[in-house]
GROMACS .gro file of C-alpha atoms in nm:
model
  131
    1VAL     CA    1  -0.005   0.011   0.039
    2THR     CA    2   0.291   0.251   0.059
    3ALA     CA    3   0.446   0.170  -0.251
    4TYR     CA    4   0.144   0.223  -0.444
    5VAL     CA    5   0.082   0.539  -0.223
    6ALA     CA    6   0.422   0.687  -0.303
    7GLN     CA    7   0.368   0.680  -0.666
    8PRO     CA    8   0.379   1.043  -0.821
    9ALA     CA    9   0.089   0.958  -0.995
   10PHE     CA   10  -0.127   0.911  -0.672
   11GLN     CA   11   0.008   1.191  -0.429
   12GLY     CA   12  -0.299   1.318  -0.191
   13ALA     CA   13  -0.605   1.141  -0.174
   14ASP     CA   14  -0.772   1.289  -0.474
   15GLY     CA   15  -0.681   0.941  -0.755
   16THR     CA   16  -0.585   0.703  -0.544
   17GLY     CA   17  -0.943   0.518  -0.467
   18LEU     CA   18  -0.767   0.548  -0.089
   19ALA     CA   19  -0.932   0.678   0.223
   20GLY     CA   20  -0.630   0.596   0.489
   21VAL     CA   21  -0.278   0.360   0.449
   22ILE     CA   22  -0.262   0.129   0.752
   23ALA     CA   23   0.122   0.023   0.696
   24SER     CA   24   0.229  -0.321   0.893
   25SER     CA   25   0.611  -0.425   0.906
   26GLY     CA   26   0.737  -0.326   0.563
   27ILE     CA   27   1.007  -0.189   0.431
   28TYR     CA   28   0.982   0.180   0.321
   29ASP     CA   29   1.374   0.303   0.284
   30VAL     CA   30   1.477  -0.018   0.025
   31GLY     CA   31   1.795   0.085   0.038
   32ALA     CA   32   1.853   0.035   0.431
   33TYR     CA   33   1.665  -0.262   0.454
   34PRO     CA   34   1.926  -0.593   0.430
   35ARG     CA   35   1.921  -0.752   0.032
   36ASN     CA   36   1.693  -1.014   0.040
   37PRO     CA   37   1.513  -1.214  -0.231
   38ASN     CA   38   1.189  -1.065  -0.132
   39GLN     CA   39   1.314  -0.718  -0.153
   40ASP     CA   40   1.421  -0.783  -0.499
   41ALA     CA   41   1.129  -0.931  -0.631
   42TYR     CA   42   0.928  -0.639  -0.489
   43PHE     CA   43   1.183  -0.346  -0.606
   44GLY     CA   44   1.400  -0.473  -0.832
   45THR     CA   45   1.795  -0.565  -0.792
   46ASP     CA   46   1.909  -0.274  -0.907
   47GLU     CA   47   2.067  -0.036  -0.594
   48SER     CA   48   2.101   0.259  -0.757
   49LEU     CA   49   1.713   0.263  -0.814
   50TYR     CA   50   1.600   0.165  -0.437
   51ALA     CA   51   1.583   0.604  -0.336
   52GLU     CA   52   1.328   0.595  -0.630
   53ARG     CA   53   1.143   0.299  -0.543
   54SER     CA   54   1.147   0.382  -0.193
   55PRO     CA   55   0.800   0.462  -0.069
   56LEU     CA   56   0.913   0.677   0.196
   57SER     CA   57   0.918   1.007   0.026
   58GLY     CA   58   0.591   0.972  -0.118
   59VAL     CA   59   0.427   0.803   0.145
   60THR     CA   60   0.582   1.129   0.358
   61ARG     CA   61   0.399   1.400   0.050
   62SER     CA   62   0.089   1.208   0.124
   63THR     CA   63  -0.193   1.399   0.247
   64LEU     CA   64  -0.388   1.039   0.330
   65PRO     CA   65  -0.430   0.940   0.733
   66LEU     CA   66  -0.213   0.712   0.856
   67LEU     CA   67  -0.189   0.416   1.084
   68LEU     CA   68   0.177   0.254   1.115
   69ILE     CA   69   0.174  -0.114   1.297
   70HIS     CA   70   0.475  -0.284   1.426
   71ALA     CA   71   0.486  -0.576   1.611
   72GLU     CA   72   0.678  -0.636   1.945
   73LEU     CA   73   0.902  -0.902   1.793
   74ASP     CA   74   0.987  -0.821   1.426
   75PRO     CA   75   1.308  -0.910   1.310
   76PRO     CA   76   1.460  -0.551   1.417
   77PRO     CA   77   1.495  -0.430   1.046
   78PHE     CA   78   1.111  -0.407   1.035
   79GLY     CA   79   1.121  -0.192   1.321
   80GLN     CA   80   1.377   0.021   1.242
   81GLN     CA   81   1.167   0.088   0.923
   82ILE     CA   82   0.876   0.183   1.096
   83GLU     CA   83   1.092   0.389   1.304
   84THR     CA   84   1.263   0.549   1.026
   85LEU     CA   85   0.892   0.650   0.862
   86ARG     CA   86   0.743   0.799   1.165
   87GLU     CA   87   1.074   0.987   1.205
   88ALA     CA   88   1.040   1.083   0.790
   89LEU     CA   89   0.609   1.196   0.908
   90VAL     CA   90   0.713   1.382   1.195
   91GLU     CA   91   0.944   1.551   1.082
   92ALA     CA   92   0.694   1.634   0.750
   93GLY     CA   93   0.474   1.750   1.001
   94ARG     CA   94   0.225   1.447   0.985
   95PRO     CA   95   0.265   1.299   1.266
   96PRO     CA   96   0.133   0.913   1.266
   97ARG     CA   97  -0.073   0.743   1.463
   98VAL     CA   98   0.136   0.379   1.557
   99VAL     CA   99   0.070   0.077   1.736
  100ARG     CA  100   0.278  -0.164   1.885
  101LEU     CA  101   0.125  -0.520   1.891
  102ALA     CA  102   0.318  -0.638   2.238
  103GLY     CA  103   0.368  -1.029   2.269
  104HIS     CA  104   0.327  -1.013   1.881
  105ASN     CA  105   0.558  -1.137   1.572
  106HIS     CA  106   0.572  -1.082   1.196
  107LEU     CA  107   0.275  -1.251   1.124
  108SER     CA  108   0.079  -1.310   1.440
  109GLY     CA  109  -0.109  -0.969   1.428
  110ILE     CA  110  -0.263  -1.026   1.120
  111TYR     CA  111  -0.346  -1.371   1.211
  112SER     CA  112  -0.559  -1.252   1.498
  113ILE     CA  113  -0.792  -1.077   1.360
  114GLY     CA  114  -1.133  -1.270   1.389
  115THR     CA  115  -0.985  -1.394   1.737
  116ALA     CA  116  -1.024  -1.274   2.112
  117ASP     CA  117  -0.722  -1.077   2.031
  118THR     CA  118  -0.802  -0.779   1.905
  119ALA     CA  119  -0.478  -0.550   1.920
  120MET     CA  120  -0.440  -0.538   1.580
  121SER     CA  121  -0.802  -0.586   1.465
  122GLY     CA  122  -0.908  -0.259   1.737
  123ALA     CA  123  -0.673  -0.033   1.588
  124ILE     CA  124  -0.764  -0.081   1.260
  125LEU     CA  125  -1.152  -0.031   1.358
  126ASP     CA  126  -1.046   0.248   1.554
  127PHE     CA  127  -0.834   0.399   1.310
  128ILE     CA  128  -1.176   0.349   1.048
  129GLY     CA  129  -1.368   0.545   1.244
  130THR     CA  130  -1.134   0.795   1.229
  131ALA     CA  131  -0.948   0.841   0.924
   0.00000   0.00000   0.00000
């Protein structure tokens, strides 16, 4: 979602078809993330293009409401990515709503949707109600 919103053709709320952005444990600054096959599949193998393909700068220019979610037990690079995005948004004058899922890992927050654990689903429902 952040890569979609970051594209120049979709800046601002007009034309995106989106009412808000929920970013959960993603890669926002491609060059700062440890290189891996999944990253190559999304952003290509040419590291000289990573800066322009990174969602970071485009997301900070977007006017869409944002919810950033990260899991306590995410691999450290994901935590660094969410913090980089949060800092960039604060610097751009758009401090985001940030939710940290205590006791969750990279996938368990998503898997908890529809269960008695409402840490993630509650945050999303709250965001949707106010976005």
